[in-house]
mmCIF file of N, CA and C in Angstrom:
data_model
loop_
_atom_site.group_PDB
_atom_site.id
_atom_site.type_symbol
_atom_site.label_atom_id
_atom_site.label_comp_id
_atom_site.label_asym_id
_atom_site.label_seq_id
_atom_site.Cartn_x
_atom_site.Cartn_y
_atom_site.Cartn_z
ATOM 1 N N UNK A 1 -307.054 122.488 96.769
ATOM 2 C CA UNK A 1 -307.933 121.464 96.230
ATOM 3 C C UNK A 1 -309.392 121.893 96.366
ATOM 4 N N UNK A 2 -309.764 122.535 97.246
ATOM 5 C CA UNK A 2 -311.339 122.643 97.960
ATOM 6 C C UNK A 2 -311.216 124.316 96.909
ATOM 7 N N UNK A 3 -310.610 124.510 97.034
ATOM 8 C CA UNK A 3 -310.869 126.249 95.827
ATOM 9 C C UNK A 3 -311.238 125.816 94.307
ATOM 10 N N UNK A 4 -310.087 124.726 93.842
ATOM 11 C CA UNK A 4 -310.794 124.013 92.416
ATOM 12 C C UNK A 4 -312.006 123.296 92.223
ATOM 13 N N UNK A 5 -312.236 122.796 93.343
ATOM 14 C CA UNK A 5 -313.436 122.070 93.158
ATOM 15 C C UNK A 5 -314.625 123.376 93.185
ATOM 16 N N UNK A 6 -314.528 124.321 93.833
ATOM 17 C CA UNK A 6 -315.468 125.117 94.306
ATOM 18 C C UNK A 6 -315.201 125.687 92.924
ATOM 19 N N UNK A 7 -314.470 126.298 92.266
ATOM 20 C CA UNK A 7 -314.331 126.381 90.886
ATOM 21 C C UNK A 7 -315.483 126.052 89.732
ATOM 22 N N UNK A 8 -315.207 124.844 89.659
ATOM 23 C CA UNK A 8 -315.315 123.994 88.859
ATOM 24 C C UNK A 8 -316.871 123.623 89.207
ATOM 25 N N UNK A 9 -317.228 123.965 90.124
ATOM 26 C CA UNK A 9 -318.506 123.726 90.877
ATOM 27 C C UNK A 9 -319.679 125.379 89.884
ATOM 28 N N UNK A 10 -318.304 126.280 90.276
ATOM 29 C CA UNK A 10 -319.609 127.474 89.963
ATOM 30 C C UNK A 10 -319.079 127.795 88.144
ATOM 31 N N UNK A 11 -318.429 127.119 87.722
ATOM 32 C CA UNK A 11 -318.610 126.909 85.961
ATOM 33 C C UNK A 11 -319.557 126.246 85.775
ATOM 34 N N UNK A 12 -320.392 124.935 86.407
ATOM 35 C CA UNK A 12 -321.064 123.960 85.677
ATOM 36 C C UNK A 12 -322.164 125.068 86.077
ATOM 37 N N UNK A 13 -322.423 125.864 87.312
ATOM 38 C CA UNK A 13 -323.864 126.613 87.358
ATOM 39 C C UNK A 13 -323.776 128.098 85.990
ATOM 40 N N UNK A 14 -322.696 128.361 86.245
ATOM 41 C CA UNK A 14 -322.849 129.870 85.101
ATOM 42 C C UNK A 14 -322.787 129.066 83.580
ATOM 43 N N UNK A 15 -323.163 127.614 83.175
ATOM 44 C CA UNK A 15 -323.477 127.500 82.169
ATOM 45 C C UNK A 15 -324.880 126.587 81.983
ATOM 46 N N UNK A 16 -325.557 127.070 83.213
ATOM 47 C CA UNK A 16 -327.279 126.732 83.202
ATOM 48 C C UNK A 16 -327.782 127.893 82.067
ATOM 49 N N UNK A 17 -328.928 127.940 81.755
ATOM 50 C CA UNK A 17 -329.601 129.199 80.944
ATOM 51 C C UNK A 17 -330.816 128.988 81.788
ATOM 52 N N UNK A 18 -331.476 129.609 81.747
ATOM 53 C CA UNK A 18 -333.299 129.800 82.156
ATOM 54 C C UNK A 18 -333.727 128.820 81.366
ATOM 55 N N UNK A 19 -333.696 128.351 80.320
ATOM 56 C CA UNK A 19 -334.355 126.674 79.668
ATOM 57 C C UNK A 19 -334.291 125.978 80.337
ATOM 58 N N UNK A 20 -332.780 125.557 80.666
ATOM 59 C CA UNK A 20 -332.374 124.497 81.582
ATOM 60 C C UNK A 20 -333.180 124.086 82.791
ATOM 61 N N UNK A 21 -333.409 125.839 83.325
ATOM 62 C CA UNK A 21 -333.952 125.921 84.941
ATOM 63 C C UNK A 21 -335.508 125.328 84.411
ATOM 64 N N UNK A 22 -335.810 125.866 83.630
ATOM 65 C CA UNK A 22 -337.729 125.746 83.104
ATOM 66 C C UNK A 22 -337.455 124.127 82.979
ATOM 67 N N UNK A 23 -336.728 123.520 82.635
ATOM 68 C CA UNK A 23 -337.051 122.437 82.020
ATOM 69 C C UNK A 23 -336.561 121.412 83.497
ATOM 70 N N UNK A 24 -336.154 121.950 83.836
ATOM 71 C CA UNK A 24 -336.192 121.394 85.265
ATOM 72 C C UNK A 24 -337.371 121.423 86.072
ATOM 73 N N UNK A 25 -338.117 122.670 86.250
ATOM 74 C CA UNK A 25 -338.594 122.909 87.341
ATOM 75 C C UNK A 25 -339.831 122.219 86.926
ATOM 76 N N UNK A 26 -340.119 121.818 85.208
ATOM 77 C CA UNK A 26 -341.533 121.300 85.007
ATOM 78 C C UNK A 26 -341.202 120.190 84.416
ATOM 79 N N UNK A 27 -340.461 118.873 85.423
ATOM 80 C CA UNK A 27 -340.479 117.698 85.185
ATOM 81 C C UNK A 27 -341.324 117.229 86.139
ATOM 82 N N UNK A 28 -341.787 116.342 85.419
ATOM 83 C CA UNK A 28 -342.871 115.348 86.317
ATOM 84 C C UNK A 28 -342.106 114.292 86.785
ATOM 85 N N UNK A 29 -342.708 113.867 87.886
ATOM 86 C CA UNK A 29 -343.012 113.178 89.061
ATOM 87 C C UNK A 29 -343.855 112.173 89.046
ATOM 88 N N UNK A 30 -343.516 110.995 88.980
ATOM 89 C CA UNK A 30 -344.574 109.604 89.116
ATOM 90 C C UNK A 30 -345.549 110.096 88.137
ATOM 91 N N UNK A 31 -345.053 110.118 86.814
ATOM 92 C CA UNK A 31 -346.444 110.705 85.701
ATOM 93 C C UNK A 31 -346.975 111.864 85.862
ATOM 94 N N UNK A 32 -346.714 112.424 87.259
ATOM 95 C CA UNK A 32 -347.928 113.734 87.350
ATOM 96 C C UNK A 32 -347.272 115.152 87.171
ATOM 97 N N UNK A 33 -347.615 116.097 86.171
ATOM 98 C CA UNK A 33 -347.018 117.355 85.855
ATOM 99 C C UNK A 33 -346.915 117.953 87.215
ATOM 100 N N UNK A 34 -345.454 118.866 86.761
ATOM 101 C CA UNK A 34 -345.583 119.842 87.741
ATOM 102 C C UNK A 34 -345.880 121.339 87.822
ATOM 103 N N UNK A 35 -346.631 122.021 88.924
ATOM 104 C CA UNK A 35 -347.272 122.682 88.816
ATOM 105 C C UNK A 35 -346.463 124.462 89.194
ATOM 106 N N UNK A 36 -345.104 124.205 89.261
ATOM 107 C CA UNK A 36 -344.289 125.493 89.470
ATOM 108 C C UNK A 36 -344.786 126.393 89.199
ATOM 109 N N UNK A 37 -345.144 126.307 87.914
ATOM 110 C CA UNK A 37 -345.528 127.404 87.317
ATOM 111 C C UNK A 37 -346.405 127.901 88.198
ATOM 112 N N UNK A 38 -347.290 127.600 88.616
ATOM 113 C CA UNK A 38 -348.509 128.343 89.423
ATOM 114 C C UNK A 38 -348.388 128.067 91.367
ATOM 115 N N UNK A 39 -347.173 128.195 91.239
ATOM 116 C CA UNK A 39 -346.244 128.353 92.330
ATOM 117 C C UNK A 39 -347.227 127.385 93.240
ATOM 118 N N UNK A 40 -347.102 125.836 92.767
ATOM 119 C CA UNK A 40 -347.860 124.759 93.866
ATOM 120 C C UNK A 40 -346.561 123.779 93.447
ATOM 121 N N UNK A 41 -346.542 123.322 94.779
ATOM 122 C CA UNK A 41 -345.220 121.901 94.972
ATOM 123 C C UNK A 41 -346.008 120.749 95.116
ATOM 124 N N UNK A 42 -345.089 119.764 94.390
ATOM 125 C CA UNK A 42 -346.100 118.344 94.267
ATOM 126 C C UNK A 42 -345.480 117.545 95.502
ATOM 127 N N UNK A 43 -346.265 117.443 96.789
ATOM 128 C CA UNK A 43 -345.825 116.922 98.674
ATOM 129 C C UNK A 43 -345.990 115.694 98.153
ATOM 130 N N UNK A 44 -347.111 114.823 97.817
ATOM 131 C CA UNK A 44 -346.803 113.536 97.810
ATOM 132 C C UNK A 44 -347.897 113.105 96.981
ATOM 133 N N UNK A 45 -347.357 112.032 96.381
ATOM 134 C CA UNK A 45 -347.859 110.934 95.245
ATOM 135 C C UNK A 45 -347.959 109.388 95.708
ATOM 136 N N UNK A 46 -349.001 109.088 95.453
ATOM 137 C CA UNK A 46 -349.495 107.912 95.694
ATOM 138 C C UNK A 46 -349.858 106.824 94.096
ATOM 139 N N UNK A 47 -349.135 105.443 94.034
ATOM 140 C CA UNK A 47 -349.021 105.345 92.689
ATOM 141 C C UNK A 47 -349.192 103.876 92.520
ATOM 142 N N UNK A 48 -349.532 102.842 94.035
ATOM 143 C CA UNK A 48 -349.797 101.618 94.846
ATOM 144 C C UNK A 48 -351.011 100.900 94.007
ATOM 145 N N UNK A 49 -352.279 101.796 94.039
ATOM 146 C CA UNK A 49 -353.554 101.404 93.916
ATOM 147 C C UNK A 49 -353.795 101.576 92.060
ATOM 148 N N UNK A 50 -354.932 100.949 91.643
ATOM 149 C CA UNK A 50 -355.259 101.176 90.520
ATOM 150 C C UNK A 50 -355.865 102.834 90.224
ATOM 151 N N UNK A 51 -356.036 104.005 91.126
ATOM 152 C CA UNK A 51 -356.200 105.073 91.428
ATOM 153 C C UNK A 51 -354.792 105.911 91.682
ATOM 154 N N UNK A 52 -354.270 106.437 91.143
ATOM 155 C CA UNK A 52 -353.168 107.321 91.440
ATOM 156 C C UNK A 52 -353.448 108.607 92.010
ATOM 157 N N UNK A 53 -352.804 109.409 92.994
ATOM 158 C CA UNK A 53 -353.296 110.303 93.123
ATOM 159 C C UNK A 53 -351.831 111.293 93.170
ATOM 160 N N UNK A 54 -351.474 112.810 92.986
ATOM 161 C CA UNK A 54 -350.724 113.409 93.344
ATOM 162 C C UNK A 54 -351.479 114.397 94.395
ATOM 163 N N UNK A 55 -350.496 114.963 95.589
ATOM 164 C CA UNK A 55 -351.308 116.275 96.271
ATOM 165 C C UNK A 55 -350.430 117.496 96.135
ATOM 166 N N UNK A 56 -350.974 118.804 95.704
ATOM 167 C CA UNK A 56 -350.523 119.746 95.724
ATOM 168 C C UNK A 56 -350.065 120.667 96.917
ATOM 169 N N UNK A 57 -349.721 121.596 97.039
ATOM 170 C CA UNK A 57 -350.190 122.899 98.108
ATOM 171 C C UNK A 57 -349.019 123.918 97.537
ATOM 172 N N UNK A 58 -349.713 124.929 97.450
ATOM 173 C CA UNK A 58 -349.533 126.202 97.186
ATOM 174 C C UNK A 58 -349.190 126.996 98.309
ATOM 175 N N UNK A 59 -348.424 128.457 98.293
ATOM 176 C CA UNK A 59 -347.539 128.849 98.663
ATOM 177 C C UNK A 59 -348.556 130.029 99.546
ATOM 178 N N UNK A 60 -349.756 130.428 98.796
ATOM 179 C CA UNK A 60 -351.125 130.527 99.452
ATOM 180 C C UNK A 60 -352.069 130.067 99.877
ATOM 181 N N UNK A 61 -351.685 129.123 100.346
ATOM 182 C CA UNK A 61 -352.652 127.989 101.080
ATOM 183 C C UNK A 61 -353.459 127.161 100.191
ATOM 184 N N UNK A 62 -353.576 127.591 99.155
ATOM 185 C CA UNK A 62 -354.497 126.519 97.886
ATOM 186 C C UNK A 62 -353.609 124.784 97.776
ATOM 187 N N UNK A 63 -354.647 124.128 98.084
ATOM 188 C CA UNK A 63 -354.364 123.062 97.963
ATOM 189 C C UNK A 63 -355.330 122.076 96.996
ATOM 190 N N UNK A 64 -354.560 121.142 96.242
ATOM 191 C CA UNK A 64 -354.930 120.852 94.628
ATOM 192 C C UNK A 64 -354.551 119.282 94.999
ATOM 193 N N UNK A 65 -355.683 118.178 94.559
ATOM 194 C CA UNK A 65 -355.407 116.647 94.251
ATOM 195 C C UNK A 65 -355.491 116.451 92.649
ATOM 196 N N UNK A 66 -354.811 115.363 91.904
ATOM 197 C CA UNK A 66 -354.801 115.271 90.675
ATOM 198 C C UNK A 66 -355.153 113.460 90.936
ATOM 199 N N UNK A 67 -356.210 113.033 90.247
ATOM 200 C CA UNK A 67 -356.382 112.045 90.484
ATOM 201 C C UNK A 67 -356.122 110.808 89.094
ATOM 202 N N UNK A 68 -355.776 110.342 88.635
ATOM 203 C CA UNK A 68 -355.889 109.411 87.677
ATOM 204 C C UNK A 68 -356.093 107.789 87.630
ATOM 205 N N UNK A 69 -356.513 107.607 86.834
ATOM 206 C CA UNK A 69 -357.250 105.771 86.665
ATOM 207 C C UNK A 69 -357.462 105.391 85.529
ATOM 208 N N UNK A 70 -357.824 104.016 85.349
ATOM 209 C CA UNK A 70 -358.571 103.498 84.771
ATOM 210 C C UNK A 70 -359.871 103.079 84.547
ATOM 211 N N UNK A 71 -360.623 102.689 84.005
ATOM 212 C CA UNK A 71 -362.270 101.988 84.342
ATOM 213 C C UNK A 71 -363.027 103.198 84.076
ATOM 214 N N UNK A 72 -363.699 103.244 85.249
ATOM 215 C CA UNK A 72 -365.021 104.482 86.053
ATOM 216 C C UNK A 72 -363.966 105.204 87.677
ATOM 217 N N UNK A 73 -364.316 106.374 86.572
ATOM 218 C CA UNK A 73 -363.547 107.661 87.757
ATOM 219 C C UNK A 73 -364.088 107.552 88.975
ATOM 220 N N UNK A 74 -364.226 108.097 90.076
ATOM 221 C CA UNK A 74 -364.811 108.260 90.895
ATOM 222 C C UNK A 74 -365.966 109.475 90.745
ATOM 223 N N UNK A 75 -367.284 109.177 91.398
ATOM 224 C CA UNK A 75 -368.294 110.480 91.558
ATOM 225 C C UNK A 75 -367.480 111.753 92.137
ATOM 226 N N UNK A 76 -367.370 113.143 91.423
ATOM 227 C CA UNK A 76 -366.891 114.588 92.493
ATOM 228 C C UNK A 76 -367.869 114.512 93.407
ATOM 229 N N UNK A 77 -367.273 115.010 93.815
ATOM 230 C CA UNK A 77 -367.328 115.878 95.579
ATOM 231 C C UNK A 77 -368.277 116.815 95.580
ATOM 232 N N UNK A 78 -369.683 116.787 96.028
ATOM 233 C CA UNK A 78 -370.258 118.203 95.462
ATOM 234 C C UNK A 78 -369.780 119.431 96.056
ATOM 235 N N UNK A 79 -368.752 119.382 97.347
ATOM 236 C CA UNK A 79 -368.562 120.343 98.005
ATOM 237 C C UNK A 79 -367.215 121.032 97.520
ATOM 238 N N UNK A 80 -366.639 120.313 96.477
ATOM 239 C CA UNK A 80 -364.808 120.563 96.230
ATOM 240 C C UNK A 80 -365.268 121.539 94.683
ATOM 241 N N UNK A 81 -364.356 122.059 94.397
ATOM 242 C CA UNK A 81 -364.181 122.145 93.104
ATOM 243 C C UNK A 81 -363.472 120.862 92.185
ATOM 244 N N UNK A 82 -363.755 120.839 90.889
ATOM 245 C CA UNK A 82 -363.424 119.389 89.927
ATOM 246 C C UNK A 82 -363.691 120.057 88.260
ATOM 247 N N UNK A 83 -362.737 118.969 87.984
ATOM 248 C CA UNK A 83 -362.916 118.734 87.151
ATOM 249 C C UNK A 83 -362.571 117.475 86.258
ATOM 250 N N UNK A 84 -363.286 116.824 84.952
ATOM 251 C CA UNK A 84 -362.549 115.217 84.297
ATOM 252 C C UNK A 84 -362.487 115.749 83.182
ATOM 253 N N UNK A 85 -361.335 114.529 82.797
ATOM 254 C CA UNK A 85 -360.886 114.942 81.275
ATOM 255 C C UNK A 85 -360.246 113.335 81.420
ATOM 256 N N UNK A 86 -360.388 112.838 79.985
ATOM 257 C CA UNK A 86 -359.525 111.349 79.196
ATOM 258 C C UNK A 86 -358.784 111.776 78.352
ATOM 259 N N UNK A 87 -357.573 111.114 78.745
ATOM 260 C CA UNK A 87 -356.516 111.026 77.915
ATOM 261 C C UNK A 87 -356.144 109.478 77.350
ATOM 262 N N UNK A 88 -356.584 109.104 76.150
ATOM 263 C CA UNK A 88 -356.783 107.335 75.701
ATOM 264 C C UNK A 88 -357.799 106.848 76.757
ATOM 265 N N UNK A 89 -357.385 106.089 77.318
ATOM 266 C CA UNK A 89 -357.882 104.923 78.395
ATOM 267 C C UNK A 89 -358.226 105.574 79.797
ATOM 268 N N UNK A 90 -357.296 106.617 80.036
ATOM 269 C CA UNK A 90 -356.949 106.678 81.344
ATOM 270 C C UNK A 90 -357.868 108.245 81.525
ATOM 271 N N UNK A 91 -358.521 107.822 82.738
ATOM 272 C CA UNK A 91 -359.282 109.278 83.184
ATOM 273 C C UNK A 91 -358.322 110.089 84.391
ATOM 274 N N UNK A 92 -358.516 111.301 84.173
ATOM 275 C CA UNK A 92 -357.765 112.270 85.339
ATOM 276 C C UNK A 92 -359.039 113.354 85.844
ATOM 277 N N UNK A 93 -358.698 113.560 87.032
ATOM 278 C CA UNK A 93 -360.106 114.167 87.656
ATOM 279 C C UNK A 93 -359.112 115.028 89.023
ATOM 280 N N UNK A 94 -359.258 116.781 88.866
ATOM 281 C CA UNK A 94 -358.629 117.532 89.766
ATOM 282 C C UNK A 94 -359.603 117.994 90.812
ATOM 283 N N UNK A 95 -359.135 118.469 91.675
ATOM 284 C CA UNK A 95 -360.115 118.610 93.119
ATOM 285 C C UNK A 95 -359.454 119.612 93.821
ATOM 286 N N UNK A 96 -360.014 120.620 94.043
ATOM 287 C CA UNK A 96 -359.352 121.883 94.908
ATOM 288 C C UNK A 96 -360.758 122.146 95.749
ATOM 289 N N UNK A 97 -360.452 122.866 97.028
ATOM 290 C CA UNK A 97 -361.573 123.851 97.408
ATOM 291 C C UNK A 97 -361.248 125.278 98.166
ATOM 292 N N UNK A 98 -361.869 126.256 97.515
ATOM 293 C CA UNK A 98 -361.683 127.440 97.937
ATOM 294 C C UNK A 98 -360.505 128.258 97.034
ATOM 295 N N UNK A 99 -360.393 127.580 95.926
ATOM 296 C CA UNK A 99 -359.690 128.396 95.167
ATOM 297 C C UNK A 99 -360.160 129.182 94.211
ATOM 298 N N UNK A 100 -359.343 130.253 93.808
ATOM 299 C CA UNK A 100 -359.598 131.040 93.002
ATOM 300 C C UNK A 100 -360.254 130.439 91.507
ATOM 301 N N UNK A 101 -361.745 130.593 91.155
ATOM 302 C CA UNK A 101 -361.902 129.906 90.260
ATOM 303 C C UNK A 101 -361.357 130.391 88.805
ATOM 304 N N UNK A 102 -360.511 131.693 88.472
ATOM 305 C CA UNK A 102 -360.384 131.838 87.304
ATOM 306 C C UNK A 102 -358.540 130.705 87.610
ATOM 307 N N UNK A 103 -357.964 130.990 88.720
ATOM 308 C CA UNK A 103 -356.482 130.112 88.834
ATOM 309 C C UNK A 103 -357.316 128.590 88.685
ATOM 310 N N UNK A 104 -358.528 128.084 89.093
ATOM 311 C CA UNK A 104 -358.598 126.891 89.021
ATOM 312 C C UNK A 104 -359.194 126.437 87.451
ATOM 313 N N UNK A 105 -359.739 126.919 87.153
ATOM 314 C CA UNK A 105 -359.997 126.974 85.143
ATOM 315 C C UNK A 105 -358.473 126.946 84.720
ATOM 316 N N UNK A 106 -358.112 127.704 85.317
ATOM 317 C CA UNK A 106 -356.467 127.828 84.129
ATOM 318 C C UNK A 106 -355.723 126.700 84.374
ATOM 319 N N UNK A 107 -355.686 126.480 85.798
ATOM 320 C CA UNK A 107 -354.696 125.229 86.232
ATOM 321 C C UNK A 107 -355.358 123.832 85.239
ATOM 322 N N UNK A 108 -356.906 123.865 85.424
ATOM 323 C CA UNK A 108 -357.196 122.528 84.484
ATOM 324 C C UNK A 108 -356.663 122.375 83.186
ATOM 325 N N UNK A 109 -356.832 123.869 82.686
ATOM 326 C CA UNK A 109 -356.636 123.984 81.131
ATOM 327 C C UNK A 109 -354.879 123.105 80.634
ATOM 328 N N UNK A 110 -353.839 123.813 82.130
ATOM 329 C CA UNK A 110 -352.475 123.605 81.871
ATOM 330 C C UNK A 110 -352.726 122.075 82.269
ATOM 331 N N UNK A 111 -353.164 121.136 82.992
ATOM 332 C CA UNK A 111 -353.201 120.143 83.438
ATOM 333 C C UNK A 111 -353.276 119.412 82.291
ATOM 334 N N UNK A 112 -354.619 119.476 81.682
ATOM 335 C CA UNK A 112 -355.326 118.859 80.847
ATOM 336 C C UNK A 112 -354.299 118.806 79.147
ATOM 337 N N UNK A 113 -353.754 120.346 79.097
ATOM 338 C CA UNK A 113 -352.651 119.743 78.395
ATOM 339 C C UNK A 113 -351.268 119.308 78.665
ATOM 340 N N UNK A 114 -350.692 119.313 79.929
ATOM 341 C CA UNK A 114 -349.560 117.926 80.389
ATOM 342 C C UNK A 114 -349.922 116.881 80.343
ATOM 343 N N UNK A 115 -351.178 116.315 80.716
ATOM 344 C CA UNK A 115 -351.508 115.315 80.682
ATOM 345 C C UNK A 115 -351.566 114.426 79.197
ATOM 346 N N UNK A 116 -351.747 115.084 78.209
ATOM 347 C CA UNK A 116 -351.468 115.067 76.556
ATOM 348 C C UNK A 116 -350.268 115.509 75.631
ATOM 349 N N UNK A 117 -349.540 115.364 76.614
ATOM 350 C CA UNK A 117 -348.059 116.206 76.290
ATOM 351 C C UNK A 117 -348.486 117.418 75.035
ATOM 352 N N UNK A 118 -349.304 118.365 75.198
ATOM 353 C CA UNK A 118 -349.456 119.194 74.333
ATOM 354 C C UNK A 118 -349.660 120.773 74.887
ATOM 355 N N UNK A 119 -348.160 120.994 75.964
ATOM 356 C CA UNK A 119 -348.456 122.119 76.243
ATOM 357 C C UNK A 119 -348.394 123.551 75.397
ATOM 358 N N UNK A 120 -348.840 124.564 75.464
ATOM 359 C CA UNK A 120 -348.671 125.634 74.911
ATOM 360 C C UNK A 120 -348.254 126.478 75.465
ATOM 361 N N UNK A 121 -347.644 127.742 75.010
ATOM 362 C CA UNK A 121 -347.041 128.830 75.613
ATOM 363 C C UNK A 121 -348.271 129.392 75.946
ATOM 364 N N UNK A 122 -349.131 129.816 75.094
ATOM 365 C CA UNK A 122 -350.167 130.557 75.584
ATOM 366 C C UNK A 122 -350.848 130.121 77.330
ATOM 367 N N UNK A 123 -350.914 128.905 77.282
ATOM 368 C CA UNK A 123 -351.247 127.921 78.382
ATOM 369 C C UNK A 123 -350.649 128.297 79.508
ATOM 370 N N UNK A 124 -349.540 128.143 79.507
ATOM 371 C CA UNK A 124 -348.541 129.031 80.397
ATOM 372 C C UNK A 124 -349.087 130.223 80.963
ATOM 373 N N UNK A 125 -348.675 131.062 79.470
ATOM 374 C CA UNK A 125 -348.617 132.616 80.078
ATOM 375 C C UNK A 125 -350.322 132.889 81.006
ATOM 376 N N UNK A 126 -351.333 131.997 80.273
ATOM 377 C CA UNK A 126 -352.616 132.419 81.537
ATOM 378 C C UNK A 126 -352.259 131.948 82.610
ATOM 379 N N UNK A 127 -351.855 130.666 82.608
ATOM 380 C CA UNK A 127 -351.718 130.080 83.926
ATOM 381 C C UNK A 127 -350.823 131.276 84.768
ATOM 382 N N UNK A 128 -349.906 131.654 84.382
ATOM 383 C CA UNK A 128 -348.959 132.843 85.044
ATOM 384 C C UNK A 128 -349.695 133.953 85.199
ATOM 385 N N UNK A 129 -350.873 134.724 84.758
ATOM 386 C CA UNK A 129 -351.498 135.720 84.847
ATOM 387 C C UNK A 129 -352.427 135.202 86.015
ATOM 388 N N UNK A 130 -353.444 134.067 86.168
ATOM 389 C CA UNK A 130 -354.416 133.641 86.921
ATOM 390 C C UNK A 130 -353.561 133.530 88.176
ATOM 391 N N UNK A 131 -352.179 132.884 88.094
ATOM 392 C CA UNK A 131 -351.616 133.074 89.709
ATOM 393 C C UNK A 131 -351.811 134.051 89.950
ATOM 394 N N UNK A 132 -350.809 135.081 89.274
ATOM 395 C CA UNK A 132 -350.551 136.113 90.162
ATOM 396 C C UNK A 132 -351.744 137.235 90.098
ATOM 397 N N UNK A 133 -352.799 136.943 89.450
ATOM 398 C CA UNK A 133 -354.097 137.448 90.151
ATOM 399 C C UNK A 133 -355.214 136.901 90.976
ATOM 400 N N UNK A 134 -354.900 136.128 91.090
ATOM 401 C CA UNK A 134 -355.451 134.747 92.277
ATOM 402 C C UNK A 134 -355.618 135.533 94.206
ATOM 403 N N UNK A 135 -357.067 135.253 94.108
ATOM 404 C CA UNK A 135 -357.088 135.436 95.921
ATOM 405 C C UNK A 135 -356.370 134.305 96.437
ATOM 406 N N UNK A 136 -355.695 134.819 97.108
ATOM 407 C CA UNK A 136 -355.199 133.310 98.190
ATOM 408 C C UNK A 136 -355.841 132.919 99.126
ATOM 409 N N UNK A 137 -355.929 131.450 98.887
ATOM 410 C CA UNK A 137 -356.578 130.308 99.373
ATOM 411 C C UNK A 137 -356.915 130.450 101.116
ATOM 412 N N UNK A 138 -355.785 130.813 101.488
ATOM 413 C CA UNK A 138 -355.828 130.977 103.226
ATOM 414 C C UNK A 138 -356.983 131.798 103.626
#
C-alpha cells in the first residue's frame, strides 16, 4: 500500500514542467508580488491597517519593504533607498537600504510592473542579470 501511494506520489511530480514551478514560485501573497526571482522571500505581510506593508529578505542580506495605500503615501526616508509609483487609486512605495542600486532599479522596474499585472520577459531577464551581479547586502 505505502509503495503505491509513494508511486502515485512521484507521477503527480514527473508531470510538473518548469511553468508549473515558475508559476508557482511567482504567486502572490496578500496582493504583494513575489520576489523569487531575485532570490528575496516574502517573511511577513501586514494587511490590518489602511497601509499594507510586505517585508522582504534576501538570501544576501538585502532586505526590501513594499508598502501600499490609499490617500497620501507616506514622506521616504531620506536615509533608505525608495521609490513611488500609482497604480489607479492605490499608491505603492519600496524601501531598501544598502542595496545594490542597479538590483534596486531593476527590482522597482519588476515591482512596478506586478503591481499592474503587466509583467515582461524582458523585466525578468534584467531583474535575473542585476541579482546575480548584485554586491551583497551583508
Amino acid at each position: 500500500s505505502t509503495r503505491k501511494e509513494s508511486s502515485a506520489a512521484s507521477d503527480v511530480y514527473k508531470r510538473q514542467t518548469l511553468n508549473d514551478l515558475r508559476s508557482v514560485s511567482n504567486a502572490e501573497t496578500d496582493g504583494f508580488p513575489s520576489l523569487r526571482d531575485a532570490n528575496m522571500v516574502l517573511v511577513v505581510t501586514s494587511t490590518a491597517d489602511a497601509t499594507a506593508s510586505a517585508h522582504y529578505v534576501g538570501e544576501n542580506g538585502c532586505r526590501l519593504t513594499l508598502l501600499r495605500g490609499i490617500g497620501a503615501p507616506p514622506q521616504p526616508i531620506q536615509t533608505l533607498q525608495s521609490a513611488e509609483w500609482t497604480v489607479g487609486e492605490q499608491w505603492y512605495q519600496s524601501l531598501a537600504t544598502g542595496m545594490d542600486q542597479v538590483k534596486f532599479d531593476a527590482l522597482t522596474v519588476y515591482l512596478q510592473q506586478s503591481t499592474q499585472d503587466q509583467r515582461k520577459p524582458a523585466t525578468v531577464l534584467a531583474l535575473l542579470g542585476a541579482v546575480r551581479g548584485a554586491t551583497p547586502c551583508a
